[in-house]
mmCIF file with all atom_site columns, C-alpha atoms in Angstrom:
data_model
loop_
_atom_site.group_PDB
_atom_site.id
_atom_site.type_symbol
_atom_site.label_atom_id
_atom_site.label_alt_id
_atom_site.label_comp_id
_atom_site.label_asym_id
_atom_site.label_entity_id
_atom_site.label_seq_id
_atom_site.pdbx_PDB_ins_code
_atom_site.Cartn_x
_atom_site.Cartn_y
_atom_site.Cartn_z
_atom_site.occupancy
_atom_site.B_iso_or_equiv
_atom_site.pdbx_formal_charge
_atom_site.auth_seq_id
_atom_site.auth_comp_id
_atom_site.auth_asym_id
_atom_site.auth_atom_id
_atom_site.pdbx_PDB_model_num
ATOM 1  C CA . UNK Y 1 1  ? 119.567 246.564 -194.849 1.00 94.00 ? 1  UNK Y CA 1
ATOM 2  C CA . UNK Y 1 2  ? 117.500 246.046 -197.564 1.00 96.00 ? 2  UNK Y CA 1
ATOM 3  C CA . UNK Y 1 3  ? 117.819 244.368 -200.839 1.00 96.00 ? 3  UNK Y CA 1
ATOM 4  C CA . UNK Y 1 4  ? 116.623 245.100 -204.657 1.00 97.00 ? 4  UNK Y CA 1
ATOM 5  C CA . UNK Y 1 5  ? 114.894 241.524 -203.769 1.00 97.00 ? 5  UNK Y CA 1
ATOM 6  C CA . UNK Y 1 6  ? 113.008 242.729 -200.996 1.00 97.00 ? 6  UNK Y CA 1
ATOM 7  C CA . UNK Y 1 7  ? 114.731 241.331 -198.265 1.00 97.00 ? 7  UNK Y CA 1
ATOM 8  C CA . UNK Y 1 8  ? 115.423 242.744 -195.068 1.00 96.00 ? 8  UNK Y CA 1
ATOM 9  C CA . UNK Y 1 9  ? 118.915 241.788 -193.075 1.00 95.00 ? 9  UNK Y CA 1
ATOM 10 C CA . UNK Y 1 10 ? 119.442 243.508 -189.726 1.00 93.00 ? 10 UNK Y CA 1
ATOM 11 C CA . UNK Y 1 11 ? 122.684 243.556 -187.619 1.00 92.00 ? 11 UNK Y CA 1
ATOM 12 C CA . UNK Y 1 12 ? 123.513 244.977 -184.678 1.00 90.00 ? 12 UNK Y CA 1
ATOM 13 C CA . UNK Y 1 13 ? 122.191 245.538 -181.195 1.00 89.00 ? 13 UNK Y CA 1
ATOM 14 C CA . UNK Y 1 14 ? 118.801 243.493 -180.596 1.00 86.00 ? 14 UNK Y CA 1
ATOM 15 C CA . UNK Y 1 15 ? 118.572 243.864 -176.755 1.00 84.00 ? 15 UNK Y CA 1
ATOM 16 C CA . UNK Y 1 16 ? 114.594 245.072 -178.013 1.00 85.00 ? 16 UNK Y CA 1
ATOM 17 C CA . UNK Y 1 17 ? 113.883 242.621 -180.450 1.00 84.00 ? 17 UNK Y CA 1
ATOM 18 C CA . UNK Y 1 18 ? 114.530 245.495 -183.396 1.00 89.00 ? 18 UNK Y CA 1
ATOM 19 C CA . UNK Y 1 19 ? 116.565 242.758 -185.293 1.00 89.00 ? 19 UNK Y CA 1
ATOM 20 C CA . UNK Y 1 20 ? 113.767 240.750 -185.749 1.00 87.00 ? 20 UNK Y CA 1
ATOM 21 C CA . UNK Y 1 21 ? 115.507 237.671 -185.344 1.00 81.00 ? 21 UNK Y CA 1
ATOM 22 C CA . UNK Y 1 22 ? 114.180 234.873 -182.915 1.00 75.00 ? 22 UNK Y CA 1
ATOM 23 C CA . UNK Y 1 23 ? 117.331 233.763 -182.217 1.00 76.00 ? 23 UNK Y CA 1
ATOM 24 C CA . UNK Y 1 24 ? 118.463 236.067 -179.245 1.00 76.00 ? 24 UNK Y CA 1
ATOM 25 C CA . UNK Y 1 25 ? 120.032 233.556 -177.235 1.00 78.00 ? 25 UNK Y CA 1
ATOM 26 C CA . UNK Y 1 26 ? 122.561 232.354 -179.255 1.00 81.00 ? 26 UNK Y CA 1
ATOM 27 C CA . UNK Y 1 27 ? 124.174 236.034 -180.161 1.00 84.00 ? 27 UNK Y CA 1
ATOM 28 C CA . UNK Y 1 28 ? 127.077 237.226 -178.246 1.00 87.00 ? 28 UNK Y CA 1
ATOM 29 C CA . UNK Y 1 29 ? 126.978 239.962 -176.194 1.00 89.00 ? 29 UNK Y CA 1
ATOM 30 C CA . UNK Y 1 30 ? 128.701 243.086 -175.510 1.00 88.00 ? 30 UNK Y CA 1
ATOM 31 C CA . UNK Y 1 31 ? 130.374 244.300 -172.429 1.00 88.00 ? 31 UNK Y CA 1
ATOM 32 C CA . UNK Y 1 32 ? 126.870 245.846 -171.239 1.00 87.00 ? 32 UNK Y CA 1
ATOM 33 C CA . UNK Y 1 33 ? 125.677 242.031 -171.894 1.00 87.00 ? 33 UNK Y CA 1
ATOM 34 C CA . UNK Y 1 34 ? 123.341 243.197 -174.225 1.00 87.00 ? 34 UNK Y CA 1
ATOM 35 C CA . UNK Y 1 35 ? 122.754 240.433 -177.649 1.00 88.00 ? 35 UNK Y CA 1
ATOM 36 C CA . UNK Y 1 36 ? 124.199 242.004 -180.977 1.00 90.00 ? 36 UNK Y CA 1
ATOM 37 C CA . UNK Y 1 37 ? 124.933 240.156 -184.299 1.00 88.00 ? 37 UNK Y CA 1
ATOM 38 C CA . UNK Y 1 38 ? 128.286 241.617 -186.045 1.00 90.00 ? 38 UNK Y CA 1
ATOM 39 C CA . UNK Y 1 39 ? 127.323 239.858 -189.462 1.00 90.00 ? 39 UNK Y CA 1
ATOM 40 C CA . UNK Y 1 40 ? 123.934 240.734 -190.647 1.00 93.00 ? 40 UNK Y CA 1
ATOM 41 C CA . UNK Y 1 41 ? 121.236 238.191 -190.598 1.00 90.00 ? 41 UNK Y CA 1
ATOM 42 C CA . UNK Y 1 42 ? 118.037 237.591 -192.923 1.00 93.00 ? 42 UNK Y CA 1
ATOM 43 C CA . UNK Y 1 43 ? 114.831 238.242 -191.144 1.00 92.00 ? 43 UNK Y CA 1
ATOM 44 C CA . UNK Y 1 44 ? 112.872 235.480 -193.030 1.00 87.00 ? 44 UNK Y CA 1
ATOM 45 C CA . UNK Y 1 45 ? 109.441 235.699 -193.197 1.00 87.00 ? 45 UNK Y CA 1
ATOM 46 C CA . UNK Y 1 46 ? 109.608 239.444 -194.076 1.00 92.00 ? 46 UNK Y CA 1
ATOM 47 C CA . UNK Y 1 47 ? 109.547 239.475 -197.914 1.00 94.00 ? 47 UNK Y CA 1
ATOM 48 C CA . UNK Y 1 48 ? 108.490 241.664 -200.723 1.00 97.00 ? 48 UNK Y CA 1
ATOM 49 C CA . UNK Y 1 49 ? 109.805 245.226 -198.216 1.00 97.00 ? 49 UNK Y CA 1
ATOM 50 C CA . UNK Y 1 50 ? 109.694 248.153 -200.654 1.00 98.00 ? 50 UNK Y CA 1
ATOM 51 C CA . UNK Y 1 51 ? 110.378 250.504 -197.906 1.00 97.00 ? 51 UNK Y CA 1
ATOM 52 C CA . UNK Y 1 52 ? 112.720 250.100 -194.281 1.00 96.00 ? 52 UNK Y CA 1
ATOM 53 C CA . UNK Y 1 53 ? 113.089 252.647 -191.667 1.00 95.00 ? 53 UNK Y CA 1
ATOM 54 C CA . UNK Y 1 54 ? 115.096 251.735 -188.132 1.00 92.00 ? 54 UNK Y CA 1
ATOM 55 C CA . UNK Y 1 55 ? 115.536 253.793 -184.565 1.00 88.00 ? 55 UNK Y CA 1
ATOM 56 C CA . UNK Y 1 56 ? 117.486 253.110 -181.759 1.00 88.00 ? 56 UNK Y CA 1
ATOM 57 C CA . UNK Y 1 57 ? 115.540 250.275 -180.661 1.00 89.00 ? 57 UNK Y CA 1
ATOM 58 C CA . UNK Y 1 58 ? 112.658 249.631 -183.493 1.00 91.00 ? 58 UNK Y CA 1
ATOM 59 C CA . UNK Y 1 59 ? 112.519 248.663 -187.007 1.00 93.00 ? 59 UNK Y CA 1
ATOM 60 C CA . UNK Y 1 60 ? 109.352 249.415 -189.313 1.00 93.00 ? 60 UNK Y CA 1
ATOM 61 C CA . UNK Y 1 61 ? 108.880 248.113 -193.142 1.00 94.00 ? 61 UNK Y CA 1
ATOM 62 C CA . UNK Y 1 62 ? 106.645 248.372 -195.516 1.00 95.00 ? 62 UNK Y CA 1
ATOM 63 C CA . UNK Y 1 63 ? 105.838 245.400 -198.121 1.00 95.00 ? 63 UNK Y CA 1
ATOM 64 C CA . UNK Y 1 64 ? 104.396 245.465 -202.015 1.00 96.00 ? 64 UNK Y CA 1
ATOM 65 C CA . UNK Y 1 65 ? 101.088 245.132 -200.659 1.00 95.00 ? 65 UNK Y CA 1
ATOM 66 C CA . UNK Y 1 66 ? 101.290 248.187 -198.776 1.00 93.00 ? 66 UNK Y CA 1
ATOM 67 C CA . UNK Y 1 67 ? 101.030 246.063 -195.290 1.00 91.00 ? 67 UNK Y CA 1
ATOM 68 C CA . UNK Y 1 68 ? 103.012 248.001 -192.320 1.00 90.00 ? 68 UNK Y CA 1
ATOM 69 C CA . UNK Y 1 69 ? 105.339 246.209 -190.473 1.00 90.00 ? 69 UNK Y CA 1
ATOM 70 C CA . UNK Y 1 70 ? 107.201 246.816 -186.982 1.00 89.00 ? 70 UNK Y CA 1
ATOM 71 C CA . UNK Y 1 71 ? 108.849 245.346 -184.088 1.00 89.00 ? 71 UNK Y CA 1
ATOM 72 C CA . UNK Y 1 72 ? 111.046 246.306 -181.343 1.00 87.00 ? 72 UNK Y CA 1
ATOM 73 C CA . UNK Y 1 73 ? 110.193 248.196 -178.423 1.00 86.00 ? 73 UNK Y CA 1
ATOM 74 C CA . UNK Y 1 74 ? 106.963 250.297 -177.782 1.00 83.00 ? 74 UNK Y CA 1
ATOM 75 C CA . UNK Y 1 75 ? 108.350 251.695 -174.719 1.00 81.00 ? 75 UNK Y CA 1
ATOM 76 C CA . UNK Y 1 76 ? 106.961 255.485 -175.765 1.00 81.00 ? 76 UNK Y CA 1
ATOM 77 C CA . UNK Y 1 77 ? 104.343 254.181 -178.353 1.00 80.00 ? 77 UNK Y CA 1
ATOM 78 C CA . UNK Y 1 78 ? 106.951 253.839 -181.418 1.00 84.00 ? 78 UNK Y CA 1
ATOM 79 C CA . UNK Y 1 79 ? 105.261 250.803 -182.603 1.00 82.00 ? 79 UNK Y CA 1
ATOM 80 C CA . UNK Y 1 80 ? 102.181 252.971 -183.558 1.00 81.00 ? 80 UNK Y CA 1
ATOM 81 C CA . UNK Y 1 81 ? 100.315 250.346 -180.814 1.00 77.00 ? 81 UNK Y CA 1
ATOM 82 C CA . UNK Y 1 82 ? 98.684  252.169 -177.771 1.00 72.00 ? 82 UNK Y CA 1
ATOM 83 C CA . UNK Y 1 83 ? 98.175  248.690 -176.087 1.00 69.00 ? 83 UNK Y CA 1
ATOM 84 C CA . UNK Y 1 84 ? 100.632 246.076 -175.333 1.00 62.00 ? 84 UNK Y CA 1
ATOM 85 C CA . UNK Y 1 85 ? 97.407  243.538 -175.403 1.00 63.00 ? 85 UNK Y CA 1
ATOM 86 C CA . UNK Y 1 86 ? 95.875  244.507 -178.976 1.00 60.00 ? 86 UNK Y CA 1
ATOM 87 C CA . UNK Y 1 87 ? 94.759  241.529 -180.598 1.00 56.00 ? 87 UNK Y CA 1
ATOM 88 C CA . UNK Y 1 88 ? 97.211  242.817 -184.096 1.00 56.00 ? 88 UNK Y CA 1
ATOM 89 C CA . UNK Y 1 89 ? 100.289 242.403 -181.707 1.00 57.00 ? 89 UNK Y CA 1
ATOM 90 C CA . UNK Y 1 90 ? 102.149 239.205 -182.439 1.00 56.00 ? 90 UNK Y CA 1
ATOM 91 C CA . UNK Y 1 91 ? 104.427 238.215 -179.905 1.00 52.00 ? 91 UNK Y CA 1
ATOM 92 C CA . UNK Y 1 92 ? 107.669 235.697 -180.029 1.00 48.00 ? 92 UNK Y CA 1
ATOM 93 C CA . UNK Y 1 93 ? 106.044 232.607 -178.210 1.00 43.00 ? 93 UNK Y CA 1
ATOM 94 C CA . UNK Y 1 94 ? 109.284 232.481 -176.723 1.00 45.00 ? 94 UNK Y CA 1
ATOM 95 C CA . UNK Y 1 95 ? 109.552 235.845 -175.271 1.00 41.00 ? 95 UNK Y CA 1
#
């Protein structure tokens, strides 16, 4: 969800990091014992989004600067990155 503010807030299921929360392992999980948050959750350091769009299992957002953002999986390249080792990939130091 976004707000008039800018912020984003994701709920849901995050079993591919498309909530872009760091906090995984403390959600609940579902009877496929997958993480989801019921209540939706402020991604923080994403601010100033002017534009959101989510899939199944990816998020992308675009800020007042006109910087692209995304996250999630990049299973079949949804990500827009053709290599999981490109240097403009920043990855959760804790998985």
């Amino acid at each position: 969800a976004l707000t008039a503010a800018g912020e984003v807030f994701s709920f849901g299921g995050g079993s591919f990091g498309q909530l872009g929360v760091s906090d995984v392992g403390s959600m609940p999980v579902d009877a496929d014992n997958c993480p989801y948050t019921p209540t939706p959750q402020r991604i923080p350091d994403l601010t100033g989004v002017v534009k959101l769009a989510c899939g199944d299992s990816h998020s992308l957002a675009i800020d007042n600067r006109g910087q692209v953002w995304c996250w999630g999986a990049n299973s079949c390249g949804q990500l827009g990155i053709a290599q999981a080792d490109d240097p403009r990939v920043r990855k959760d130091p804790e998985g």
